[in-house]
JSON list of C-alpha atoms in Angstrom, two decimals:
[
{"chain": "A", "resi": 1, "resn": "UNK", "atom": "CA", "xyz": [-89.35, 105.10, 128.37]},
{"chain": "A", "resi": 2, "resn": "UNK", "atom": "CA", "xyz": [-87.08, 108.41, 128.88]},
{"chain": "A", "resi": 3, "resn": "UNK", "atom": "CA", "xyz": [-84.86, 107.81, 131.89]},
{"chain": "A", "resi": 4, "resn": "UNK", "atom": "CA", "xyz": [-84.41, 110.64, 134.06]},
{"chain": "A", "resi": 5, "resn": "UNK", "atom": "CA", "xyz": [-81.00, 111.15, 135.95]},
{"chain": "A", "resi": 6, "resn": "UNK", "atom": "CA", "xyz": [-81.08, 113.07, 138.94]},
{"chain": "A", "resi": 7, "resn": "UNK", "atom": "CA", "xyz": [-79.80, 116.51, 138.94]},
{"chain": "A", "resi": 8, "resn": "UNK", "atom": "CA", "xyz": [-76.61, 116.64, 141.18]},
{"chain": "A", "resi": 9, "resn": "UNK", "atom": "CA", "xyz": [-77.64, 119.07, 144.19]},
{"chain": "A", "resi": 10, "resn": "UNK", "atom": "CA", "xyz": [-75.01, 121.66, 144.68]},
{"chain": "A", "resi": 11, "resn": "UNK", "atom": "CA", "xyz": [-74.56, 123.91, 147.92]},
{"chain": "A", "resi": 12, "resn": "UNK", "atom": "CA", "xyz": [-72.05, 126.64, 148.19]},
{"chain": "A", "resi": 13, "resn": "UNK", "atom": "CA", "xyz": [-70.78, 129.64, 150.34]},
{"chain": "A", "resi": 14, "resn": "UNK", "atom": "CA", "xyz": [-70.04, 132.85, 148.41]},
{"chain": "A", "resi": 15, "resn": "UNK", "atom": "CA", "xyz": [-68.55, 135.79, 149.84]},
{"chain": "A", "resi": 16, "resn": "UNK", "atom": "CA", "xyz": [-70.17, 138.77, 148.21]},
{"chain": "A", "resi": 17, "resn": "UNK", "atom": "CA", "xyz": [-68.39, 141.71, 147.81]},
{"chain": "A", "resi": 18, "resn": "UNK", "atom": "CA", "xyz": [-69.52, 145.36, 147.81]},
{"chain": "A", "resi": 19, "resn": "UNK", "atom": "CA", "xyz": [-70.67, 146.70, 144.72]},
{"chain": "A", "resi": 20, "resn": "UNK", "atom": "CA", "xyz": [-71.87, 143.04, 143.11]},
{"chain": "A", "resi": 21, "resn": "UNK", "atom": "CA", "xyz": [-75.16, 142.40, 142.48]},
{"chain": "A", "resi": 22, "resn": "UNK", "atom": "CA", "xyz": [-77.06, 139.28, 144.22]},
{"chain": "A", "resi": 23, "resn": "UNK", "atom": "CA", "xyz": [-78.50, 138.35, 140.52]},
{"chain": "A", "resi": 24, "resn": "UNK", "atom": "CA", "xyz": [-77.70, 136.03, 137.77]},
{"chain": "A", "resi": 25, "resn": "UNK", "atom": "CA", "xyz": [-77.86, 139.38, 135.27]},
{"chain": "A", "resi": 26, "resn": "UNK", "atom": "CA", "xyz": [-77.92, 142.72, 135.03]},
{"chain": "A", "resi": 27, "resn": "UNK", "atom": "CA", "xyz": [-79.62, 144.95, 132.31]},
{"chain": "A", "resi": 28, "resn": "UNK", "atom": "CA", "xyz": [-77.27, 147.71, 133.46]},
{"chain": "A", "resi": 29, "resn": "UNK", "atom": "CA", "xyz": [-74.22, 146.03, 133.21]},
{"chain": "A", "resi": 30, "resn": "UNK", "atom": "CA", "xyz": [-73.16, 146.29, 136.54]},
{"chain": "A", "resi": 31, "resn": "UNK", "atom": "CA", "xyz": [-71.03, 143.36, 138.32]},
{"chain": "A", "resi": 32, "resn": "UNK", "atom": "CA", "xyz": [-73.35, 140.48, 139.58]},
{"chain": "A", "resi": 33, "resn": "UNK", "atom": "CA", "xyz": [-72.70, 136.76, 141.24]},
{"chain": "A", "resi": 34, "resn": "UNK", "atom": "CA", "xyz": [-73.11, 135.38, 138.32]},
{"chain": "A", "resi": 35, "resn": "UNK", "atom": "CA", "xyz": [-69.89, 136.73, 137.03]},
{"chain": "A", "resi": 36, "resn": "UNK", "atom": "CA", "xyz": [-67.99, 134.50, 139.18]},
{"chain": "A", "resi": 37, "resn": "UNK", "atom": "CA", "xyz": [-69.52, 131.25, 138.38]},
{"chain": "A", "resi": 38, "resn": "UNK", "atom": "CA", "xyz": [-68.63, 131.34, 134.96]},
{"chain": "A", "resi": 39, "resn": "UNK", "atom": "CA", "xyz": [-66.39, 127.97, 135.47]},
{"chain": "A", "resi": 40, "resn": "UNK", "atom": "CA", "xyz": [-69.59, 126.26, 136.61]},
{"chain": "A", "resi": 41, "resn": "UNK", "atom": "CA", "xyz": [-71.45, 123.66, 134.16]},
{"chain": "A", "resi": 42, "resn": "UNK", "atom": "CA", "xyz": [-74.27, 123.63, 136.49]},
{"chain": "A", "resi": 43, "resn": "UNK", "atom": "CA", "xyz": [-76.51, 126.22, 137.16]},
{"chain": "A", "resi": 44, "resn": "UNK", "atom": "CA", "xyz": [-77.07, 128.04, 140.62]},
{"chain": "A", "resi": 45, "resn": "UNK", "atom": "CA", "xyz": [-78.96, 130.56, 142.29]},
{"chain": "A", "resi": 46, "resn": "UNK", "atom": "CA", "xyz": [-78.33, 132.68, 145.18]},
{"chain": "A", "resi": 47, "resn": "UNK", "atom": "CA", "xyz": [-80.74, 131.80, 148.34]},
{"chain": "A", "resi": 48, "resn": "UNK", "atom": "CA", "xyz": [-82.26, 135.11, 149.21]},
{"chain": "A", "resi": 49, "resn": "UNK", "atom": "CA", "xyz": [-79.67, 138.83, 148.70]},
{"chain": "A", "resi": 50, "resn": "UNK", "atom": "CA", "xyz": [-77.77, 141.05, 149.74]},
{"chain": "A", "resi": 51, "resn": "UNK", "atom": "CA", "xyz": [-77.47, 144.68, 148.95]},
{"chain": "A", "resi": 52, "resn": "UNK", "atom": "CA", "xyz": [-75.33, 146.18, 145.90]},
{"chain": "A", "resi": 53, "resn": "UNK", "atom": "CA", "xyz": [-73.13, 148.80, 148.93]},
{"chain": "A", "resi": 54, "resn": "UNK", "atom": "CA", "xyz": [-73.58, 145.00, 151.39]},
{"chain": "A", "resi": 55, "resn": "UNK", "atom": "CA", "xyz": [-70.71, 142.46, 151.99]},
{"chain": "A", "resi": 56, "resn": "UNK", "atom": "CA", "xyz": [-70.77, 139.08, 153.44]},
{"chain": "A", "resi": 57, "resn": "UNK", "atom": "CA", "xyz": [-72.15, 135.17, 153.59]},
{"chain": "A", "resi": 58, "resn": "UNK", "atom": "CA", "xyz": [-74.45, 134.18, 151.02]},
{"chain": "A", "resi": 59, "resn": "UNK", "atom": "CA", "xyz": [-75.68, 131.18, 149.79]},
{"chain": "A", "resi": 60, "resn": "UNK", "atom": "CA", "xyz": [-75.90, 129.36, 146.23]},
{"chain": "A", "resi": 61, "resn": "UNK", "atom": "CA", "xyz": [-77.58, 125.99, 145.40]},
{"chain": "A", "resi": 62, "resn": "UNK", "atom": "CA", "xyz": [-79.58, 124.82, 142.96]},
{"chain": "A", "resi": 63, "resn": "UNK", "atom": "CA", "xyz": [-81.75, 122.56, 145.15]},
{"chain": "A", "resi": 64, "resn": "UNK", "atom": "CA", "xyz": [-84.69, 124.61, 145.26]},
{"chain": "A", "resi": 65, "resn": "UNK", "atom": "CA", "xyz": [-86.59, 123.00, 148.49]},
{"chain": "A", "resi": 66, "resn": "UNK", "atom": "CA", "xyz": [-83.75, 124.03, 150.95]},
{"chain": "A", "resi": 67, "resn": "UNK", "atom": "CA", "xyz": [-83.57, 127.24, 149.32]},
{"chain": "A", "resi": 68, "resn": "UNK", "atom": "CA", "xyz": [-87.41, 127.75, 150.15]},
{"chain": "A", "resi": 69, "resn": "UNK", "atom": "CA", "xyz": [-86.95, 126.18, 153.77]},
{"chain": "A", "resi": 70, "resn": "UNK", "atom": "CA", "xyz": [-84.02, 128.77, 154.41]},
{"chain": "A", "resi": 71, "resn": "UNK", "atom": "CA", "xyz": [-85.89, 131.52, 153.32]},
{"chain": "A", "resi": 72, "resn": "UNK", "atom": "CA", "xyz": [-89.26, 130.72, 154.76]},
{"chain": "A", "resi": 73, "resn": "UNK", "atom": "CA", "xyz": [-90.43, 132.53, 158.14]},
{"chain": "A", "resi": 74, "resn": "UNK", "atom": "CA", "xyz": [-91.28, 129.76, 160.04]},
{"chain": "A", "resi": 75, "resn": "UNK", "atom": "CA", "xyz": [-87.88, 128.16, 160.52]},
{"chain": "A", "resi": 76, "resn": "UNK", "atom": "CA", "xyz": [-86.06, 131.57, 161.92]},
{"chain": "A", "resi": 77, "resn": "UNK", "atom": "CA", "xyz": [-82.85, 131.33, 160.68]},
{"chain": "A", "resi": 78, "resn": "UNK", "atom": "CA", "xyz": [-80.65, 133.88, 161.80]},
{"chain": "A", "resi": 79, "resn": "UNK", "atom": "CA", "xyz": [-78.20, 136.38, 160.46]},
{"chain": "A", "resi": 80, "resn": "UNK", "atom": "CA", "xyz": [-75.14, 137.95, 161.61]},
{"chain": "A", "resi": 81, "resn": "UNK", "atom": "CA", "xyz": [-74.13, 141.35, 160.51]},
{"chain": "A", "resi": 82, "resn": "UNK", "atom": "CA", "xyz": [-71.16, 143.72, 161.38]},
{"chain": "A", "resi": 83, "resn": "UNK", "atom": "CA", "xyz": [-72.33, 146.76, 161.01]},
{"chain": "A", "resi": 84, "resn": "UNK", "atom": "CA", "xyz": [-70.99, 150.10, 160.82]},
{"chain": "A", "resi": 85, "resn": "UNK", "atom": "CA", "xyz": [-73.23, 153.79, 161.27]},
{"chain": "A", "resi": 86, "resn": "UNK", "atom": "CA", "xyz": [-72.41, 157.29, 161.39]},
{"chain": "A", "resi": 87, "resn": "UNK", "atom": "CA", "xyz": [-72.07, 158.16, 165.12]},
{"chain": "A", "resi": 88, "resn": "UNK", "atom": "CA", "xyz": [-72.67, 156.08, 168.39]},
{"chain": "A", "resi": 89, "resn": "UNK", "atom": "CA", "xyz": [-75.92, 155.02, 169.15]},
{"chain": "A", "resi": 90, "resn": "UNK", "atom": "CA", "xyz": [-77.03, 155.11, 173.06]},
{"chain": "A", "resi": 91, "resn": "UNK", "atom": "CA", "xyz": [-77.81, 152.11, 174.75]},
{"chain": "A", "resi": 92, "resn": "UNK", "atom": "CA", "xyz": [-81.56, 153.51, 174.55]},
{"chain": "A", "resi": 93, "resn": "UNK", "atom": "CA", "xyz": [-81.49, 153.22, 170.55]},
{"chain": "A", "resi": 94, "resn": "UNK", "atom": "CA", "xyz": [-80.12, 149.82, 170.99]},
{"chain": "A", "resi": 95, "resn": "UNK", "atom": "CA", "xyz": [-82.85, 148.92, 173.16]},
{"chain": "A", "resi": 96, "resn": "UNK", "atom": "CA", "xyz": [-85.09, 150.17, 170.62]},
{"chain": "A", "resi": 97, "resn": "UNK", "atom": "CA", "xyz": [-84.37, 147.92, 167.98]},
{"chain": "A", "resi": 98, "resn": "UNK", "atom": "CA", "xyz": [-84.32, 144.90, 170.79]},
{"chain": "A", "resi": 99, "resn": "UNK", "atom": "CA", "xyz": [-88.01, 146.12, 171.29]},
{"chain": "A", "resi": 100, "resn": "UNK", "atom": "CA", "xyz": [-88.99, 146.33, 167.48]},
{"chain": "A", "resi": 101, "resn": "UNK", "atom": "CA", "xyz": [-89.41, 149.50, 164.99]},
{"chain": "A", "resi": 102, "resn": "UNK", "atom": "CA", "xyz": [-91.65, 149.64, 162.24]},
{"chain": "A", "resi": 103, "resn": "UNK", "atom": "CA", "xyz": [-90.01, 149.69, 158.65]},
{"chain": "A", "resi": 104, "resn": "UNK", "atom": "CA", "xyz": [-91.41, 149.02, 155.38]},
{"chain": "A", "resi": 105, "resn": "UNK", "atom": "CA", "xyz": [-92.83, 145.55, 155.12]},
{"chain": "A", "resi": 106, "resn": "UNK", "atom": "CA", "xyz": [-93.39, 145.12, 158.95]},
{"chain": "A", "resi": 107, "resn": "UNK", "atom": "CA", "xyz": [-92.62, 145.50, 162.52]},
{"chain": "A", "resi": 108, "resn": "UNK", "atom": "CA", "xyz": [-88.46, 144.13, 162.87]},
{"chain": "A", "resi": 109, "resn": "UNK", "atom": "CA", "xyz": [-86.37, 143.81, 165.85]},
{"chain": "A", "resi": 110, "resn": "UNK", "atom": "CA", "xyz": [-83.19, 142.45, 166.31]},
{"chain": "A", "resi": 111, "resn": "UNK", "atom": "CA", "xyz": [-82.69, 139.67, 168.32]},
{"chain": "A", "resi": 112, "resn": "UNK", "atom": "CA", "xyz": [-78.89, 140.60, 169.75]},
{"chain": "A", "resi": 113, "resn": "UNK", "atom": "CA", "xyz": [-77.45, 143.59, 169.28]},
{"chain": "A", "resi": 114, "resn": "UNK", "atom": "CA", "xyz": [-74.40, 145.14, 170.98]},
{"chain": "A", "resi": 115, "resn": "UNK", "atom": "CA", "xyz": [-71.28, 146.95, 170.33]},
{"chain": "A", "resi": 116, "resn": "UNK", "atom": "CA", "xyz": [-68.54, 145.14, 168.63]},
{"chain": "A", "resi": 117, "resn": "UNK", "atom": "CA", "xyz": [-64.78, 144.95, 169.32]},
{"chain": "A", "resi": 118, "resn": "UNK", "atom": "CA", "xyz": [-63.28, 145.69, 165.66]},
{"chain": "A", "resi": 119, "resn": "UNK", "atom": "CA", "xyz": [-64.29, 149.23, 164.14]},
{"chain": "A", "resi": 120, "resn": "UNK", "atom": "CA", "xyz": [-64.22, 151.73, 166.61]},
{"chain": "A", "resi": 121, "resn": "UNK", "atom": "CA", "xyz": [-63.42, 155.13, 166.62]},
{"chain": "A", "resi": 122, "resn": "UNK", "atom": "CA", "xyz": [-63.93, 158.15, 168.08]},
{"chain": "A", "resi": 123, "resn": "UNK", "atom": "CA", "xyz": [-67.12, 159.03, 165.52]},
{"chain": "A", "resi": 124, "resn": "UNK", "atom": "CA", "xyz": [-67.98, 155.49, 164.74]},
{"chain": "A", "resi": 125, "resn": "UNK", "atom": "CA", "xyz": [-68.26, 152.36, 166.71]},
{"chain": "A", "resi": 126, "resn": "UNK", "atom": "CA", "xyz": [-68.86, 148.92, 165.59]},
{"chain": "A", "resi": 127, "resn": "UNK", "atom": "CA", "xyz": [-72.03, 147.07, 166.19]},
{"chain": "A", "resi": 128, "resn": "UNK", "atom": "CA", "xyz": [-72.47, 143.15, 165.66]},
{"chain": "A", "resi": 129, "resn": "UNK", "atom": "CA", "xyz": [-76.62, 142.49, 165.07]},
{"chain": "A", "resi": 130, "resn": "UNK", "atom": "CA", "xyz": [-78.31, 139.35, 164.91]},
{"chain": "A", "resi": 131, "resn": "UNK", "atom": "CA", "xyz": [-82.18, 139.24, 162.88]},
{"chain": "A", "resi": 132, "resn": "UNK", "atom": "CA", "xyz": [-83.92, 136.52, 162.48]},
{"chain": "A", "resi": 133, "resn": "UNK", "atom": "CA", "xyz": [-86.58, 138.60, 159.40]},
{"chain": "A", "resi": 134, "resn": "UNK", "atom": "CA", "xyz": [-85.29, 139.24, 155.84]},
{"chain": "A", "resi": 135, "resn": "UNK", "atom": "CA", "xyz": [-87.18, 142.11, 154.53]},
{"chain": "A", "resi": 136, "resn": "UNK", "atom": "CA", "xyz": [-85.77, 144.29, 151.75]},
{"chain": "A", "resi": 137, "resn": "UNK", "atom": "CA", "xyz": [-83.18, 146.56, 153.42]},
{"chain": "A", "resi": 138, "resn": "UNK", "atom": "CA", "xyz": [-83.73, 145.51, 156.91]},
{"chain": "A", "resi": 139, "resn": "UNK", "atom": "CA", "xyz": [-80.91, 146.61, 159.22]},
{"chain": "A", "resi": 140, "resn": "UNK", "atom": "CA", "xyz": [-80.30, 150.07, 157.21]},
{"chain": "A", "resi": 141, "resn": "UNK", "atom": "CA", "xyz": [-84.03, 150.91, 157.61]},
{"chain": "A", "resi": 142, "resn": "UNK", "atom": "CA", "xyz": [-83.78, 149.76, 161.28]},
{"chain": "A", "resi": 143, "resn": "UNK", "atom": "CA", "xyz": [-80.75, 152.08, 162.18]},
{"chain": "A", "resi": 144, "resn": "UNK", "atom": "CA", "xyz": [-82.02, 154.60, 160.26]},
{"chain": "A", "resi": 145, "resn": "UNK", "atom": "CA", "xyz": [-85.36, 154.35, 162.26]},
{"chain": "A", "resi": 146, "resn": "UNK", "atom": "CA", "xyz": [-83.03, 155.18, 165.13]},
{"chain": "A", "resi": 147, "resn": "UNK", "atom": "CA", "xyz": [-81.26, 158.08, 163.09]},
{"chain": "A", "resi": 148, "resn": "UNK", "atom": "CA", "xyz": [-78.60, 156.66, 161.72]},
{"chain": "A", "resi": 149, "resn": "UNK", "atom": "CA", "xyz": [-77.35, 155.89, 158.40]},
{"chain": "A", "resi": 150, "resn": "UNK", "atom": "CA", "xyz": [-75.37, 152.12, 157.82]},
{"chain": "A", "resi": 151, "resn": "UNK", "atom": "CA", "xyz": [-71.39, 153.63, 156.45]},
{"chain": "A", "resi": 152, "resn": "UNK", "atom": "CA", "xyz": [-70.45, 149.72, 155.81]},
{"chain": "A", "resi": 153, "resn": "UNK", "atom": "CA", "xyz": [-72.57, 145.98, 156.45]},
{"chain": "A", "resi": 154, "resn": "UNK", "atom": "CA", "xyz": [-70.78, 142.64, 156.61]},
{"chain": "A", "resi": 155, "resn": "UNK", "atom": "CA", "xyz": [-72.55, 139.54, 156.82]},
{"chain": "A", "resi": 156, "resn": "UNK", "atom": "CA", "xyz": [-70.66, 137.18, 159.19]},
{"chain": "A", "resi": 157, "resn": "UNK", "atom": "CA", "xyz": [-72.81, 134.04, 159.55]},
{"chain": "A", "resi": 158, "resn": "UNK", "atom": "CA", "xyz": [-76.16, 132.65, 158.86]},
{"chain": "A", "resi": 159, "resn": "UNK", "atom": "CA", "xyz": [-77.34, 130.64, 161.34]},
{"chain": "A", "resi": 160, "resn": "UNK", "atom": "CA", "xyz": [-74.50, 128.90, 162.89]},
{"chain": "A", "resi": 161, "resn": "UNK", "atom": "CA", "xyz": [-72.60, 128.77, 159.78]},
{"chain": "A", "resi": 162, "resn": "UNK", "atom": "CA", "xyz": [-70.03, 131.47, 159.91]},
{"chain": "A", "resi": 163, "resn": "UNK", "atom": "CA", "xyz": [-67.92, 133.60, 156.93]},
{"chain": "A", "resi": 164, "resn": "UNK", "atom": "CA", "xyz": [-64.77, 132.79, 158.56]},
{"chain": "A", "resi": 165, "resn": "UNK", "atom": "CA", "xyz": [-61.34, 133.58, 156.76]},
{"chain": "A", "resi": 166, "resn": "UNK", "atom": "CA", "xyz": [-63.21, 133.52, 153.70]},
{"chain": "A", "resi": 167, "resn": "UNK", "atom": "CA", "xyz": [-62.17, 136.37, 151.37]},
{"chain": "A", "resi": 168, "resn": "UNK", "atom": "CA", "xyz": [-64.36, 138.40, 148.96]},
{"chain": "A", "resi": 169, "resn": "UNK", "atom": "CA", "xyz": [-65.38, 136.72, 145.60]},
{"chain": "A", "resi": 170, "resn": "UNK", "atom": "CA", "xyz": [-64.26, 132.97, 147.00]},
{"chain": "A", "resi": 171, "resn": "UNK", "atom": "CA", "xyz": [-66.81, 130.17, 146.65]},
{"chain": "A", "resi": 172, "resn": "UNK", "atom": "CA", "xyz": [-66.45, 127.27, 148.89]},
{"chain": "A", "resi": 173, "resn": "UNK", "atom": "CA", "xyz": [-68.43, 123.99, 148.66]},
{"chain": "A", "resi": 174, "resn": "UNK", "atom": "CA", "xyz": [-70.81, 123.21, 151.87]},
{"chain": "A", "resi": 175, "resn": "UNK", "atom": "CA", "xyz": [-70.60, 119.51, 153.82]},
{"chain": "A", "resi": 176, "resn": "UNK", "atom": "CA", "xyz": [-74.07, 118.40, 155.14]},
{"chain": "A", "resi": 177, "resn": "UNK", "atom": "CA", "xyz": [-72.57, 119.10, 158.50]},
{"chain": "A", "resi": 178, "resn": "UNK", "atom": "CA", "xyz": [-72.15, 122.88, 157.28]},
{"chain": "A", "resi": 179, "resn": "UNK", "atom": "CA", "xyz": [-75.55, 123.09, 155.70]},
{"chain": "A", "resi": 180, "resn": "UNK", "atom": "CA", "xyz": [-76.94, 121.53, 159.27]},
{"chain": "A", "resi": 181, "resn": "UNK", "atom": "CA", "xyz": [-75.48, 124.65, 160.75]},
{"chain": "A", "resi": 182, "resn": "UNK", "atom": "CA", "xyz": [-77.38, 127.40, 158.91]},
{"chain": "A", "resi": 183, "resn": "UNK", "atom": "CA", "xyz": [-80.89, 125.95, 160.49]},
{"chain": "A", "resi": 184, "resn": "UNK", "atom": "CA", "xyz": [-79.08, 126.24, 164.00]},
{"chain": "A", "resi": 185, "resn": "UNK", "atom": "CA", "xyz": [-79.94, 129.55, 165.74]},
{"chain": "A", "resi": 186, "resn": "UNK", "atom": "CA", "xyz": [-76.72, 131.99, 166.70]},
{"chain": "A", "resi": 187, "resn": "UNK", "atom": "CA", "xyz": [-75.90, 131.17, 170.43]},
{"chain": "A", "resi": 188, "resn": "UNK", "atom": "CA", "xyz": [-75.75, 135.04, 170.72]},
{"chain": "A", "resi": 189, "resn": "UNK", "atom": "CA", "xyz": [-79.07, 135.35, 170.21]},
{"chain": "A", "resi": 190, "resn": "UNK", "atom": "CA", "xyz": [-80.26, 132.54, 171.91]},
{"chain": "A", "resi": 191, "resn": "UNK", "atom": "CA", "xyz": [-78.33, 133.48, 175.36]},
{"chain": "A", "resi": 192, "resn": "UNK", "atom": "CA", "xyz": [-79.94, 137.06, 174.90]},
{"chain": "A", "resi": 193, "resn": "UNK", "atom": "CA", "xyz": [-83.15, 135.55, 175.18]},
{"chain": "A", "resi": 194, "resn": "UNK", "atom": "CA", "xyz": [-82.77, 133.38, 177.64]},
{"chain": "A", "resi": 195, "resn": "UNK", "atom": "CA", "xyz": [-81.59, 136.10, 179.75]},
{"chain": "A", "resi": 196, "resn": "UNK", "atom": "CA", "xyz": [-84.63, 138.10, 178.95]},
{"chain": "A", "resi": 197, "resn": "UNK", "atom": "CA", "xyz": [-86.85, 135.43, 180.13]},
{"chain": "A", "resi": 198, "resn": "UNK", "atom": "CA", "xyz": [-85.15, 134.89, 183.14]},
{"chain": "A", "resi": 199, "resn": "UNK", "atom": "CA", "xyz": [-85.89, 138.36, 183.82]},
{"chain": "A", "resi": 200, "resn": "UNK", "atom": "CA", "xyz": [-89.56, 138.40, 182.98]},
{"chain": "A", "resi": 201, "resn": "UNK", "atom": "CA", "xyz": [-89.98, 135.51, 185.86]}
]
């Protein structure tokens, strides 16, 4: 009888960088994540995207079960984005997006979203956003529900599991501790919600 050998089960952190594509090929040419997995003897795929203009945490495995799990709407993983717009949005816009806004695909809302401490200026200020969805576009279409446009979007963390000193193009390999972390919601979001119940009592 043919024997079978398991496939090895690989998970790994990538940090995108702008202008990559979050695809194994590109008929266009352009720069994609599969370009820096070329040392790899087994193959990979990245678990869900991020945009060509996007930066930040994404994940590669080839296990194809916690790729669906991840991805799948039930479980409500969350992700972390820095984001950057073109002015400074009121606390009423911000509210807005707390509340929900209709984009394509769906109602959205974010489930913490505040100003951030890094990227301020006088014209732009830095916002840190936590969604729990992952439709196509998401947080530009939100912000630009709210009329404004996204200058620059980093994704910090997904879940729990955070980017940390991780620089663009570096791959790191994930412990089962690590992967644990990505189903565990961001304790942002869940203290923003807890203090939104408390209010509705």
């Amino acid at each position: 009888k043919p024997v079978t050998i398991p496939k090895q089960k690989i998970y790994l952190a990538f940090y995108k960088p702008r202008q990559v594509m979050t695809t194994m090929s590109d008929p266009q040419g352009r720069p994609c994540v599969a370009d820096y997995l070329k040392h790899m003897k087994t193959r990979v795929f990245p678990v869900g995207r991020l945009d060509w203009t996007s930066e930040g945490l994404l994940l590669l495995t080839n296990d194809g079960d916690w790729a669906q799990k991840i991805l799948h709407p039930k479980e409500q993983v969350t992700k972390t984005y820095l984001v950057k717009v073109d002015g400074i949005p009121s606390s009423r816009d911000l509210e807005k997006l707390k509340k929900g806004v209709s984009i394509i695909g769906g109602k959205v809302r974010a489930l913490f979203v505040a100003f951030d401490r890094g990227g301020t200026s006088s014209q732009h200020r830095g916002l840190r956003v936590i969604i729990a969805e992952g439709k196509k576009h998401q947080v530009r279409l939100m912000f630009q529900k709210i009329g404004f446009d996204v200058l620059r979007l980093r994704r910090v963390a997904i879940g729990r599991l955070r980017l940390g000193s991780m620089k663009p193009g570096e791959l790191r390999p994930l412990t089962p501790r690590q992967r644990a972390l990505v189903f565990q919601q961001d304790q942002l979001s869940l203290r923003y919600q807890r203090s939104v119940e408390r209010t509705q009592i």
